[in-house]
Amino acid sequence: MKIKIESRHLRDVVVLVPDVFQDTRGFFMETFRKDEFTDNGLPTDFVQDNHSRSTRGVVRGLHFQFDPPMGKLMRVTLGRSEERR
């Protein structure tokens, strides 16, 4: 399975699109694979993974942490992307 890099527009922000395999039973996708991340020059040492869901109308923000530095791995599970022209 390959992870496609869709964009790198905002400095260290990388938008990844995984392969999704779908059939009548549902779907399957790999959202993280160390070898794919390594091949694309992305970090592979994650010490924490969180998942949250908000009710309609709630906007969540991310805090930045500089000391010690902490990167963020985000996954969008619902939404759509407008095609860029």
Short mmCIF file of C-alpha atoms in Angstrom, two decimals:
data_model
loop_
_atom_site.label_atom_id
_atom_site.label_comp_id
_atom_site.label_asym_id
_atom_site.label_seq_id
_atom_site.Cartn_x
_atom_site.Cartn_y
_atom_site.Cartn_z
CA MET A 1 0.00 0.00 0.00
CA LYS A 2 1.29 3.42 -0.88
CA ILE A 3 0.70 6.67 0.96
CA LYS A 4 0.44 9.58 -1.50
CA ILE A 5 1.71 13.03 -0.54
CA GLU A 6 -1.00 15.43 -1.70
CA SER A 7 0.71 18.66 -0.69
CA ARG A 8 3.48 20.30 1.32
CA HIS A 9 2.20 23.86 1.14
CA LEU A 10 2.68 25.02 4.73
CA ARG A 11 6.32 24.48 5.70
CA ASP A 12 6.24 21.29 7.82
CA VAL A 13 2.56 20.45 7.16
CA VAL A 14 2.24 17.46 4.85
CA VAL A 15 -1.15 16.28 3.56
CA LEU A 16 -1.13 12.50 3.08
CA VAL A 17 -3.74 10.44 1.25
CA PRO A 18 -3.72 6.69 1.92
CA ASP A 19 -4.93 3.99 -0.47
CA VAL A 20 -8.48 2.99 0.49
CA PHE A 21 -9.73 -0.46 -0.47
CA GLN A 22 -13.50 -0.68 -0.46
CA ASP A 23 -15.98 -3.46 -1.14
CA THR A 24 -19.43 -4.54 0.05
CA ARG A 25 -18.10 -5.26 3.56
CA GLY A 26 -16.74 -1.75 4.13
CA PHE A 27 -13.25 -0.38 3.70
CA PHE A 28 -9.65 -0.81 4.83
CA MET A 29 -6.74 1.61 4.85
CA GLU A 30 -3.39 2.00 6.51
CA THR A 31 -3.08 5.43 8.12
CA PHE A 32 0.50 4.92 9.33
CA ARG A 33 3.23 2.63 8.09
CA LYS A 34 6.77 3.21 9.30
CA ASP A 35 8.45 2.15 6.04
CA GLU A 36 6.24 4.47 3.93
CA PHE A 37 6.85 7.40 6.29
CA THR A 38 10.60 6.72 6.26
CA ASP A 39 10.65 6.52 2.43
CA ASN A 40 8.92 9.94 2.29
CA GLY A 41 11.21 11.60 4.85
CA LEU A 42 8.44 11.86 7.47
CA PRO A 43 8.82 11.32 11.24
CA THR A 44 8.26 7.77 12.49
CA ASP A 45 8.78 8.06 16.24
CA PHE A 46 5.31 8.72 17.69
CA VAL A 47 4.80 8.51 21.43
CA GLN A 48 1.12 9.42 21.62
CA ASP A 49 -1.92 8.99 19.35
CA ASN A 50 -5.26 10.63 20.14
CA HIS A 51 -8.64 10.51 18.42
CA SER A 52 -11.54 12.81 19.30
CA ARG A 53 -14.95 13.62 17.89
CA SER A 54 -16.80 16.89 18.40
CA THR A 55 -20.46 17.70 18.08
CA ARG A 56 -21.70 19.85 15.20
CA GLY A 57 -20.54 23.46 15.43
CA VAL A 58 -17.56 22.76 17.70
CA VAL A 59 -14.17 23.83 16.42
CA ARG A 60 -11.08 22.40 18.08
CA GLY A 61 -7.67 23.97 18.00
CA LEU A 62 -4.18 22.59 18.31
CA HIS A 63 -1.68 23.98 20.75
CA PHE A 64 1.98 24.30 19.90
CA GLN A 65 4.63 22.95 22.21
CA PHE A 66 8.19 24.19 21.92
CA ASP A 67 9.90 22.93 25.10
CA PRO A 68 10.24 20.05 24.53
CA PRO A 69 9.15 20.22 20.87
CA MET A 70 6.18 18.07 19.87
CA GLY A 71 4.95 17.36 16.35
CA LYS A 72 1.32 16.58 15.52
CA LEU A 73 0.01 13.71 13.43
CA MET A 74 -3.56 14.54 12.41
CA ARG A 75 -6.08 12.40 10.55
CA VAL A 76 -9.25 13.79 9.01
CA THR A 77 -11.89 11.06 9.13
CA LEU A 78 -14.82 12.95 7.64
CA GLY A 79 -14.94 15.84 5.22
CA ARG A 80 -14.12 16.69 1.67
CA SER A 81 -11.41 18.37 -0.28
CA GLU A 82 -12.10 20.96 -2.95
CA GLU A 83 -10.14 20.30 -6.11
CA ARG A 84 -7.37 22.88 -6.57
CA ARG A 85 -7.13 24.68 -9.88
#
